[in-house]
């Protein structure tokens, strides 16, 4: 059973491998049998697709295109009509057509646009008038033999020439995948996407699994060796980078092993170009993945650095810079992967420039919020984790994002405020306080004497000044007014704490102390009272 870390690595590799493979496979995919690309031949015996019967083609391009289409569908008997054979080999037309298609797939990159579309063929190519050369087959070293079409005698159609047909068997015997063609089941020899046969797709999947296993094993060994070296250094950045490099290192070795084992699949040239394109895209994605991890490492080291503790204002910019760094990596990844897939990035950027005005108008609020985030990060009216009041809203700042700031209220709900608006609102940060203030009114009953009042005032002030968690500066205990139902004493002091929870505990102890002082002085806390005088007149009394 795989360990959790191993499973996490597998998930990370799959999450990066699968989207890239499918993205490349979905781009610029030429349909089999299209005029500009040839697909490998289908296996004999595959299901025939309906194809309208057409008269013999009149140009070399039409003949070659028809031959490619018929062999792709596995209709080698019909494709044999485009192979000129001696009468003695008439029964071998279908087999010769199948072998010829295998040779063309392996040695000749067919570009139908370069083949003449005139009935007479190309007249200025240095060949006899009735011949058209479509490519060459390398047989040994620099020695190549031509593959030619010939115009039928007394007909306007074109077929593969006798000289070409005479060399088919020798060319076919020299194919590296001849044994596989003769022994694999027919379905595995059928053409799949991107000019790969289905057995090659299966082999590519197996290659990915083997490469991933070898890549993770080799990556673990390399990281183990580098880890021992990193432990001997006094710095921590190398340990952090090594801890974050598990996935990128494993994927780099995976791509390397897949590239080394790729020749075993005996790919045709177009298919090989496609697979190399996928591997380059994977390698590029791996580099960007490493930079993504590097942004995290730099942010963590910056957060815990001595400079950030000496300059607390800089710490608020670190989360914002981290998100911006990842955004830059993401944009670079998109552009570079698009370029790796064969799209012209310069044309894309030019197209974006043309629509830049409309984009700017549509994203006005987004840009406003982005600049608001920078403004809040530089001005730093609050930090993540601070308890704040934003006009009528109070809560704890959970995150300062590129678009909005999230505040969790005392009711545990989350409120998102766009940064553009937040930068213009009245902000009150409770976390910025160096001490917390207690201000309360203590009401004593009117039965309190002057001596009792003096005793209460003196004892409360003494208690506050002797308390270890109360600043002596700013402490005030004053008899301030004769209220309707109480004699009010105003008490003001500052607690030497910035923690709200600790403040409530200290306040509780202090208020209990106030009650004890009042009780010892012989007076009591007042409560709302009303004296009602009922007077009756003399007539009512006489009655």
Short mmCIF file of C-alpha atoms in Angstrom, two decimals, residues 37-523:
data_model
loop_
_atom_site.label_atom_id
_atom_site.label_comp_id
_atom_site.label_asym_id
_atom_site.label_seq_id
_atom_site.Cartn_x
_atom_site.Cartn_y
_atom_site.Cartn_z
CA UNK A 37 -0.71 14.74 -43.16
CA UNK A 38 -0.77 11.01 -43.46
CA UNK A 39 -1.87 8.70 -40.68
CA UNK A 40 -0.47 5.20 -40.16
CA UNK A 41 -2.30 2.49 -41.94
CA UNK A 42 -5.17 0.66 -40.33
CA UNK A 43 -4.93 -3.02 -39.60
CA UNK A 44 -6.17 -5.50 -42.13
CA UNK A 45 -9.60 -6.77 -41.38
CA UNK A 46 -10.73 -3.57 -39.67
CA UNK A 47 -14.31 -2.47 -40.21
CA UNK A 48 -14.73 -0.69 -43.50
CA UNK A 49 -16.25 2.77 -43.53
CA UNK A 50 -18.53 3.71 -46.41
CA UNK A 51 -16.67 5.41 -49.21
CA UNK A 52 -18.25 6.66 -52.37
CA UNK A 53 -16.86 5.07 -55.51
CA UNK A 54 -15.14 7.66 -57.64
CA UNK A 55 -13.66 7.50 -61.11
CA UNK A 56 -9.90 7.02 -61.37
CA UNK A 57 -8.22 10.23 -60.21
CA UNK A 58 -6.69 12.38 -62.85
CA UNK A 59 -3.76 13.95 -60.99
CA UNK A 60 -0.91 12.63 -58.85
CA UNK A 61 -2.27 14.43 -55.79
CA UNK A 62 -5.74 12.93 -56.18
CA UNK A 63 -4.28 9.42 -56.66
CA UNK A 64 -2.06 9.70 -53.60
CA UNK A 65 -4.87 11.15 -51.50
CA UNK A 66 -7.19 8.33 -52.49
CA UNK A 67 -4.53 5.72 -51.72
CA UNK A 68 -3.98 7.21 -48.25
CA UNK A 69 -7.70 7.29 -47.54
CA UNK A 70 -8.30 3.71 -48.63
CA UNK A 71 -5.38 2.30 -46.66
CA UNK A 72 -6.42 4.27 -43.58
CA UNK A 73 -9.78 2.54 -43.76
CA UNK A 74 -8.12 -0.85 -44.21
CA UNK A 75 -9.46 -1.26 -47.74
CA UNK A 76 -6.23 -2.64 -49.14
CA UNK A 77 -7.94 -4.51 -51.98
CA UNK A 78 -9.30 -1.20 -53.31
CA UNK A 79 -6.00 0.56 -52.61
CA UNK A 80 -4.27 -2.10 -54.69
CA UNK A 81 -5.76 -0.43 -57.78
CA UNK A 82 -3.15 2.30 -57.30
CA UNK A 83 -0.24 -0.15 -57.36
CA UNK A 84 1.13 -1.10 -60.79
CA UNK A 85 2.14 -4.76 -60.66
CA UNK A 86 3.24 -7.31 -63.25
CA UNK A 87 0.62 -9.84 -64.22
CA UNK A 88 2.47 -12.52 -62.26
CA UNK A 89 1.85 -10.65 -59.01
CA UNK A 90 -1.73 -9.59 -59.67
CA UNK A 91 -2.99 -11.46 -56.61
CA UNK A 92 -0.55 -9.58 -54.36
CA UNK A 93 -2.03 -6.13 -54.96
CA UNK A 94 -3.69 -5.87 -51.55
CA UNK A 95 -0.62 -7.13 -49.65
CA UNK A 96 1.65 -4.80 -51.61
CA UNK A 97 -0.62 -1.84 -50.87
CA UNK A 98 -0.56 -2.67 -47.15
CA UNK A 99 3.23 -3.02 -47.08
CA UNK A 100 3.72 0.13 -49.14
CA UNK A 101 1.60 2.12 -46.68
CA UNK A 102 3.74 0.82 -43.80
CA UNK A 103 6.89 1.89 -45.67
CA UNK A 104 5.48 5.34 -46.42
CA UNK A 105 4.48 5.83 -42.77
CA UNK A 106 7.98 4.96 -41.60
CA UNK A 107 10.15 6.72 -44.18
CA UNK A 108 8.18 9.35 -46.09
CA UNK A 109 6.53 12.47 -44.67
CA UNK A 110 3.77 13.05 -47.17
CA UNK A 111 2.78 16.61 -47.94
CA UNK A 112 0.01 16.52 -50.51
CA UNK A 113 0.29 20.24 -51.14
CA UNK A 114 3.69 19.58 -52.72
CA UNK A 115 2.31 16.93 -55.06
CA UNK A 116 1.10 18.18 -58.42
CA UNK A 117 -2.65 18.60 -58.87
CA UNK A 118 -2.37 18.74 -62.65
CA UNK A 119 -3.36 15.78 -64.78
CA UNK A 120 -0.01 15.90 -66.53
CA UNK A 121 1.96 16.09 -63.29
CA UNK A 122 5.03 18.26 -62.76
CA UNK A 123 6.70 18.89 -66.08
CA UNK A 124 9.90 20.64 -64.96
CA UNK A 125 11.18 18.22 -62.28
CA UNK A 126 13.81 16.57 -64.50
CA UNK A 127 11.85 13.30 -64.68
CA UNK A 128 10.18 11.74 -67.70
CA UNK A 129 6.78 13.26 -68.42
CA UNK A 130 4.78 10.33 -67.05
CA UNK A 131 6.55 10.15 -63.66
CA UNK A 132 6.02 12.08 -60.39
CA UNK A 133 8.32 11.63 -57.38
CA UNK A 134 6.65 11.95 -53.94
CA UNK A 135 9.61 11.10 -51.68
CA UNK A 136 12.55 8.86 -50.98
CA UNK A 137 13.31 5.87 -48.76
CA UNK A 138 16.69 5.79 -47.04
CA UNK A 139 18.08 2.27 -47.35
CA UNK A 140 21.67 2.56 -46.08
CA UNK A 141 23.63 5.56 -44.85
CA UNK A 142 23.08 8.37 -47.30
CA UNK A 143 21.71 6.10 -50.01
CA UNK A 144 18.06 6.79 -50.81
CA UNK A 145 15.70 5.28 -53.31
CA UNK A 146 12.86 7.19 -54.95
CA UNK A 147 9.14 6.59 -54.45
CA UNK A 148 7.35 7.54 -57.65
CA UNK A 149 3.94 7.60 -59.26
CA UNK A 150 3.54 6.75 -62.91
CA UNK A 151 0.83 7.78 -65.35
CA UNK A 152 -1.17 4.80 -66.60
CA UNK A 153 -0.72 3.99 -70.25
CA UNK A 154 -3.77 5.08 -72.18
CA UNK A 155 -5.43 6.43 -69.05
CA UNK A 156 -5.52 9.66 -67.13
CA UNK A 157 -4.95 7.93 -63.77
CA UNK A 158 -1.76 7.69 -61.72
CA UNK A 159 -0.39 4.63 -59.86
CA UNK A 160 2.79 3.70 -58.02
CA UNK A 161 5.40 2.85 -60.63
CA UNK A 162 6.74 -0.63 -61.35
CA UNK A 163 10.20 0.34 -60.06
CA UNK A 164 8.70 1.48 -56.77
CA UNK A 165 6.56 -1.65 -56.42
CA UNK A 166 9.58 -3.85 -57.14
CA UNK A 167 11.33 -2.41 -54.04
CA UNK A 168 8.35 -2.69 -51.64
CA UNK A 169 9.27 -6.11 -50.27
CA UNK A 170 12.88 -5.14 -49.56
CA UNK A 171 11.81 -1.89 -47.88
CA UNK A 172 9.20 -3.70 -45.80
CA UNK A 173 11.67 -6.37 -44.62
CA UNK A 174 13.91 -3.58 -43.28
CA UNK A 175 11.17 -2.01 -41.13
CA UNK A 176 11.99 -2.11 -37.39
CA UNK A 177 8.36 -2.83 -36.45
CA UNK A 178 7.82 -5.58 -39.04
CA UNK A 179 7.65 -8.33 -36.38
CA UNK A 180 5.01 -6.39 -34.42
CA UNK A 181 2.95 -5.85 -37.55
CA UNK A 182 2.95 -9.54 -38.22
CA UNK A 183 2.13 -10.73 -34.68
CA UNK A 184 0.02 -8.07 -32.89
CA UNK A 185 -3.79 -8.32 -32.97
CA UNK A 186 -5.49 -6.27 -35.62
CA UNK A 187 -7.16 -3.73 -33.26
CA UNK A 188 -3.82 -2.74 -31.78
CA UNK A 189 -2.52 -1.94 -35.26
CA UNK A 190 -5.33 0.48 -35.97
CA UNK A 191 -4.63 4.18 -36.05
CA UNK A 192 -5.34 6.21 -32.93
CA UNK A 193 -5.14 9.96 -32.33
CA UNK A 194 -2.11 11.95 -33.41
CA UNK A 195 -0.65 9.34 -35.81
CA UNK A 196 -0.01 6.77 -33.05
CA UNK A 197 -1.17 3.19 -33.38
CA UNK A 198 -3.21 1.89 -30.48
CA UNK A 199 -0.42 -0.40 -29.32
CA UNK A 200 1.84 2.66 -29.21
CA UNK A 201 -0.74 4.52 -27.10
CA UNK A 202 -0.83 1.54 -24.71
CA UNK A 203 2.97 1.49 -24.67
CA UNK A 204 3.04 5.22 -23.99
CA UNK A 205 0.73 4.76 -20.98
CA UNK A 206 2.95 1.94 -19.70
CA UNK A 207 5.99 4.14 -20.34
CA UNK A 208 4.42 6.91 -18.25
CA UNK A 209 3.79 4.51 -15.34
CA UNK A 210 7.30 3.05 -15.49
CA UNK A 211 8.85 6.49 -15.92
CA UNK A 212 6.86 7.85 -12.97
CA UNK A 213 7.95 4.99 -10.71
CA UNK A 214 11.60 5.35 -11.72
CA UNK A 215 11.33 9.14 -11.48
CA UNK A 216 9.95 9.08 -7.93
CA UNK A 217 12.53 6.51 -6.85
CA UNK A 218 15.46 8.41 -8.38
CA UNK A 219 14.12 11.72 -7.12
CA UNK A 220 13.86 10.33 -3.58
CA UNK A 221 17.47 9.08 -3.75
CA UNK A 222 18.75 12.41 -5.07
CA UNK A 223 16.81 14.37 -2.47
CA UNK A 224 18.13 12.07 0.25
CA UNK A 225 21.73 12.76 -0.78
CA UNK A 226 21.11 16.50 -1.08
CA UNK A 227 19.24 16.45 2.26
CA UNK A 228 22.31 15.15 4.07
CA UNK A 229 24.37 17.92 2.51
CA UNK A 230 21.76 20.56 3.40
CA UNK A 231 21.74 19.50 7.07
CA UNK A 232 25.43 20.36 7.31
CA UNK A 233 24.83 23.98 6.35
CA UNK A 234 23.84 26.73 8.79
CA UNK A 235 21.23 28.20 6.46
CA UNK A 236 17.62 27.05 6.32
CA UNK A 237 16.68 28.15 2.81
CA UNK A 238 18.26 25.03 1.25
CA UNK A 239 16.26 22.79 3.60
CA UNK A 240 13.04 24.63 2.74
CA UNK A 241 13.67 24.41 -1.01
CA UNK A 242 14.52 20.71 -0.74
CA UNK A 243 11.35 20.04 1.24
CA UNK A 244 9.26 21.73 -1.47
CA UNK A 245 11.05 20.13 -4.43
CA UNK A 246 9.70 16.58 -4.10
CA UNK A 247 7.14 16.86 -6.91
CA UNK A 248 9.22 18.88 -9.42
CA UNK A 249 12.30 16.67 -8.96
CA UNK A 250 10.25 13.49 -9.43
CA UNK A 251 8.57 14.86 -12.56
CA UNK A 252 11.90 15.98 -14.04
CA UNK A 253 13.31 12.47 -13.72
CA UNK A 254 10.03 11.02 -15.03
CA UNK A 255 10.29 13.08 -18.21
CA UNK A 256 13.95 12.10 -18.56
CA UNK A 257 13.21 8.37 -18.27
CA UNK A 258 10.29 8.63 -20.70
CA UNK A 259 12.51 10.43 -23.20
CA UNK A 260 15.19 7.75 -22.85
CA UNK A 261 12.73 4.87 -23.29
CA UNK A 262 10.74 6.48 -26.10
CA UNK A 263 12.68 4.82 -28.99
CA UNK A 264 11.29 1.48 -27.84
CA UNK A 265 7.86 2.51 -29.18
CA UNK A 266 9.17 2.76 -32.78
CA UNK A 267 7.15 5.90 -33.45
CA UNK A 268 6.67 7.41 -36.88
CA UNK A 269 8.14 10.84 -37.43
CA UNK A 270 4.86 12.82 -36.98
CA UNK A 271 3.97 10.82 -33.87
CA UNK A 272 7.46 11.24 -32.50
CA UNK A 273 7.22 15.00 -32.98
CA UNK A 274 3.93 14.99 -31.10
CA UNK A 275 5.28 12.98 -28.15
CA UNK A 276 8.39 15.17 -27.97
CA UNK A 277 6.09 18.18 -27.94
CA UNK A 278 4.19 16.71 -24.98
CA UNK A 279 7.41 15.95 -23.11
CA UNK A 280 8.71 19.49 -23.74
CA UNK A 281 5.42 20.89 -22.46
CA UNK A 282 5.69 18.68 -19.37
CA UNK A 283 9.25 19.79 -18.74
CA UNK A 284 8.24 23.42 -19.13
CA UNK A 285 5.28 22.91 -16.79
CA UNK A 286 7.66 21.29 -14.32
CA UNK A 287 9.95 24.32 -14.36
CA UNK A 288 6.99 26.61 -13.72
CA UNK A 289 5.80 24.27 -10.96
CA UNK A 290 9.23 24.61 -9.35
CA UNK A 291 8.98 28.41 -9.55
CA UNK A 292 5.51 28.21 -7.99
CA UNK A 293 6.98 26.28 -5.06
CA UNK A 294 9.91 28.71 -4.92
CA UNK A 295 7.49 31.61 -4.41
CA UNK A 296 6.14 29.83 -1.33
CA UNK A 297 9.65 29.27 0.03
CA UNK A 298 10.66 32.90 -0.49
CA UNK A 299 7.45 34.09 1.20
CA UNK A 300 7.99 31.79 4.19
CA UNK A 301 11.62 32.84 4.60
CA UNK A 302 10.68 36.51 4.28
CA UNK A 303 7.94 36.12 6.89
CA UNK A 304 10.31 34.55 9.42
CA UNK A 305 13.32 36.73 8.60
CA UNK A 306 14.91 39.11 11.07
CA UNK A 307 14.21 42.03 8.74
CA UNK A 308 10.46 41.40 8.84
CA UNK A 309 10.47 41.40 12.65
CA UNK A 310 12.49 44.60 12.73
CA UNK A 311 10.13 46.18 10.18
CA UNK A 312 6.64 44.92 11.01
CA UNK A 313 5.13 47.10 8.30
CA UNK A 314 6.80 44.93 5.64
CA UNK A 315 5.09 41.74 6.87
CA UNK A 316 1.69 42.89 5.65
CA UNK A 317 3.04 43.01 2.08
CA UNK A 318 4.37 39.45 2.12
CA UNK A 319 1.02 37.64 1.60
CA UNK A 320 0.11 40.11 -1.14
CA UNK A 321 3.51 39.70 -2.82
CA UNK A 322 3.12 35.93 -2.58
CA UNK A 323 -0.19 36.03 -4.45
CA UNK A 324 1.20 38.44 -7.04
CA UNK A 325 4.24 36.22 -7.58
CA UNK A 326 2.03 33.20 -8.18
CA UNK A 327 -0.14 35.23 -10.53
CA UNK A 328 2.95 36.16 -12.57
CA UNK A 329 4.04 32.50 -12.67
CA UNK A 330 0.54 31.47 -13.77
CA UNK A 331 0.45 34.03 -16.60
CA UNK A 332 3.95 33.01 -17.72
CA UNK A 333 2.89 29.36 -17.61
CA UNK A 334 -0.11 30.01 -19.84
CA UNK A 335 1.89 31.98 -22.41
CA UNK A 336 4.82 29.55 -22.49
CA UNK A 337 2.59 26.48 -22.73
CA UNK A 338 0.63 28.09 -25.56
CA UNK A 339 3.95 28.70 -27.32
CA UNK A 340 5.05 25.11 -26.64
CA UNK A 341 1.81 23.86 -28.21
CA UNK A 342 2.70 25.65 -31.43
CA UNK A 343 0.49 28.71 -31.23
CA UNK A 344 2.03 32.10 -32.14
CA UNK A 345 2.21 33.98 -28.85
CA UNK A 346 3.11 37.25 -30.57
CA UNK A 347 -0.15 37.15 -32.53
CA UNK A 348 -2.02 36.40 -29.33
CA UNK A 349 -0.42 39.36 -27.55
CA UNK A 350 -1.16 41.57 -30.56
CA UNK A 351 -4.77 40.45 -30.45
CA UNK A 352 -4.90 41.27 -26.78
CA UNK A 353 -3.49 44.70 -27.57
CA UNK A 354 -6.27 45.35 -30.06
CA UNK A 355 -8.87 44.43 -27.47
CA UNK A 356 -6.97 46.14 -24.68
CA UNK A 357 -9.24 49.16 -24.55
CA UNK A 358 -12.38 47.07 -24.24
CA UNK A 359 -10.67 44.85 -21.67
CA UNK A 360 -9.60 47.87 -19.64
CA UNK A 361 -13.13 49.26 -19.61
CA UNK A 362 -14.58 45.89 -18.66
CA UNK A 363 -12.03 45.33 -15.89
CA UNK A 364 -12.14 48.83 -14.42
CA UNK A 365 -13.44 47.59 -11.07
CA UNK A 366 -10.92 44.75 -11.04
CA UNK A 367 -8.03 47.15 -11.57
CA UNK A 368 -9.47 49.48 -8.93
CA UNK A 369 -9.60 46.61 -6.44
CA UNK A 370 -6.06 45.56 -7.35
CA UNK A 371 -4.69 49.04 -6.70
CA UNK A 372 -6.79 49.14 -3.54
CA UNK A 373 -5.02 45.99 -2.38
CA UNK A 374 -1.65 47.64 -3.00
CA UNK A 375 -2.79 50.76 -1.17
CA UNK A 376 -3.92 48.74 1.84
CA UNK A 377 -0.72 46.71 1.76
CA UNK A 378 1.50 49.78 1.71
CA UNK A 379 -0.52 51.93 4.13
CA UNK A 380 -1.23 48.93 6.39
CA UNK A 381 -4.23 50.18 8.36
CA UNK A 382 -4.63 46.58 9.52
CA UNK A 383 -3.12 43.13 9.13
CA UNK A 384 -4.51 39.65 8.83
CA UNK A 385 -5.79 38.55 12.23
CA UNK A 386 -6.54 42.08 13.45
CA UNK A 387 -9.88 42.95 15.03
CA UNK A 388 -11.25 45.95 13.16
CA UNK A 389 -14.29 48.15 12.80
CA UNK A 390 -15.19 49.19 9.26
CA UNK A 391 -17.87 51.82 9.68
CA UNK A 392 -20.75 49.78 11.21
CA UNK A 393 -19.04 46.38 10.75
CA UNK A 394 -16.74 44.76 13.30
CA UNK A 395 -14.81 41.54 12.96
CA UNK A 396 -11.45 39.85 12.47
CA UNK A 397 -9.54 40.22 9.20
CA UNK A 398 -9.14 36.75 7.69
CA UNK A 399 -7.40 37.55 4.41
CA UNK A 400 -6.34 40.47 2.25
CA UNK A 401 -6.77 39.29 -1.34
CA UNK A 402 -6.11 40.86 -4.71
CA UNK A 403 -9.80 41.66 -5.20
CA UNK A 404 -11.37 41.81 -1.75
CA UNK A 405 -10.75 41.60 1.98
CA UNK A 406 -12.58 38.97 4.01
CA UNK A 407 -13.70 39.84 7.56
CA UNK A 408 -15.21 37.31 9.96
CA UNK A 409 -17.82 38.87 12.20
CA UNK A 410 -18.52 37.93 15.86
CA UNK A 411 -21.51 35.93 14.51
CA UNK A 412 -18.95 33.80 12.55
CA UNK A 413 -20.20 35.03 9.20
CA UNK A 414 -17.73 36.21 6.58
CA UNK A 415 -18.10 39.57 4.87
CA UNK A 416 -16.13 40.34 1.66
CA UNK A 417 -15.45 44.01 0.95
CA UNK A 418 -13.87 45.05 -2.39
CA UNK A 419 -10.46 46.58 -1.78
CA UNK A 420 -11.29 49.64 -3.88
CA UNK A 421 -14.17 50.53 -1.56
CA UNK A 422 -12.36 49.47 1.60
CA UNK A 423 -9.49 51.86 0.89
CA UNK A 424 -11.99 54.77 0.98
CA UNK A 425 -13.90 53.69 4.11
CA UNK A 426 -13.31 54.69 7.74
CA UNK A 427 -11.22 51.97 9.36
CA UNK A 428 -10.65 51.48 13.07
CA UNK A 429 -8.07 48.90 14.09
CA UNK A 430 -8.29 47.62 17.64
CA UNK A 431 -5.10 45.61 17.29
CA UNK A 432 -3.09 48.83 16.99
CA UNK A 433 -3.82 49.71 20.62
CA UNK A 434 -0.81 49.40 22.95
CA UNK A 435 -3.16 49.16 25.97
CA UNK A 436 -6.87 48.67 26.59
CA UNK A 437 -9.01 51.21 28.46
CA UNK A 438 -11.57 50.58 31.16
CA UNK A 439 -14.13 53.36 31.61
CA UNK A 440 -17.09 52.74 33.87
CA UNK A 441 -19.55 54.63 36.11
CA UNK A 442 -20.02 53.29 39.62
CA UNK A 443 -23.31 54.47 41.15
CA UNK A 444 -23.64 54.58 44.97
CA UNK A 445 -26.93 55.02 46.79
CA UNK A 446 -27.88 58.42 48.20
CA UNK A 447 -27.56 57.12 51.73
CA UNK A 448 -23.78 57.18 51.26
CA UNK A 449 -22.08 59.70 53.56
CA UNK A 450 -19.19 61.97 52.57
CA UNK A 451 -16.73 59.92 54.64
CA UNK A 452 -17.89 56.71 52.99
CA UNK A 453 -17.53 58.33 49.55
CA UNK A 454 -13.95 59.45 50.36
CA UNK A 455 -13.11 55.95 51.56
CA UNK A 456 -14.52 54.37 48.39
CA UNK A 457 -12.59 56.79 46.15
CA UNK A 458 -9.32 56.26 47.99
CA UNK A 459 -9.57 52.48 48.14
CA UNK A 460 -10.50 52.10 44.46
CA UNK A 461 -7.62 54.32 43.35
CA UNK A 462 -5.17 52.46 45.60
CA UNK A 463 -6.40 49.12 44.23
CA UNK A 464 -5.94 50.25 40.63
CA UNK A 465 -2.46 51.70 41.17
CA UNK A 466 -1.25 48.57 42.92
CA UNK A 467 -2.61 46.20 40.25
CA UNK A 468 0.31 44.70 38.21
CA UNK A 469 -1.64 44.80 34.96
CA UNK A 470 -2.80 48.43 35.16
CA UNK A 471 -0.74 51.41 34.02
CA UNK A 472 -0.42 54.04 36.78
CA UNK A 473 -0.53 56.78 34.16
CA UNK A 474 -4.01 57.80 33.17
CA UNK A 475 -5.72 56.23 36.19
CA UNK A 476 -8.54 58.41 37.44
CA UNK A 477 -11.21 57.87 40.16
CA UNK A 478 -13.55 60.88 40.59
CA UNK A 479 -16.93 61.64 42.14
CA UNK A 480 -18.57 63.38 39.18
CA UNK A 481 -22.27 63.96 39.73
CA UNK A 482 -25.44 63.69 41.75
CA UNK A 483 -27.54 61.63 39.41
CA UNK A 484 -31.31 61.21 39.77
CA UNK A 485 -30.99 58.02 41.78
CA UNK A 486 -27.25 57.57 42.47
CA UNK A 487 -24.02 59.27 43.41
CA UNK A 488 -21.85 58.56 40.35
CA UNK A 489 -18.14 57.79 40.48
CA UNK A 490 -16.21 57.79 37.19
CA UNK A 491 -13.38 55.24 36.96
CA UNK A 492 -10.84 55.33 34.11
CA UNK A 493 -7.73 53.16 33.81
CA UNK A 494 -5.60 51.38 31.18
CA UNK A 495 -4.77 47.69 31.23
CA UNK A 496 -1.26 46.66 30.21
CA UNK A 497 -2.38 44.13 27.61
CA UNK A 498 -3.31 44.00 23.92
CA UNK A 499 -5.16 40.71 24.13
CA UNK A 500 -8.95 41.05 24.30
CA UNK A 501 -9.40 37.78 26.18
CA UNK A 502 -6.90 38.77 28.84
CA UNK A 503 -8.56 42.17 29.08
CA UNK A 504 -11.94 40.62 29.95
CA UNK A 505 -10.38 38.50 32.70
CA UNK A 506 -8.58 41.48 34.26
CA UNK A 507 -11.70 43.60 34.01
CA UNK A 508 -13.68 40.91 35.81
CA UNK A 509 -11.18 40.84 38.71
CA UNK A 510 -11.16 44.63 38.96
CA UNK A 511 -14.95 44.92 39.03
CA UNK A 512 -15.18 42.27 41.76
CA UNK A 513 -12.63 44.29 43.72
CA UNK A 514 -14.84 47.36 43.34
CA UNK A 515 -17.79 45.47 44.84
CA UNK A 516 -15.69 44.40 47.84
CA UNK A 517 -14.52 47.97 48.46
CA UNK A 518 -18.07 49.31 48.35
CA UNK A 519 -19.24 46.57 50.71
CA UNK A 520 -16.40 47.23 53.21
CA UNK A 521 -17.13 50.98 53.25
CA UNK A 522 -20.65 50.37 54.55
CA UNK A 523 -22.53 51.65 51.54
#
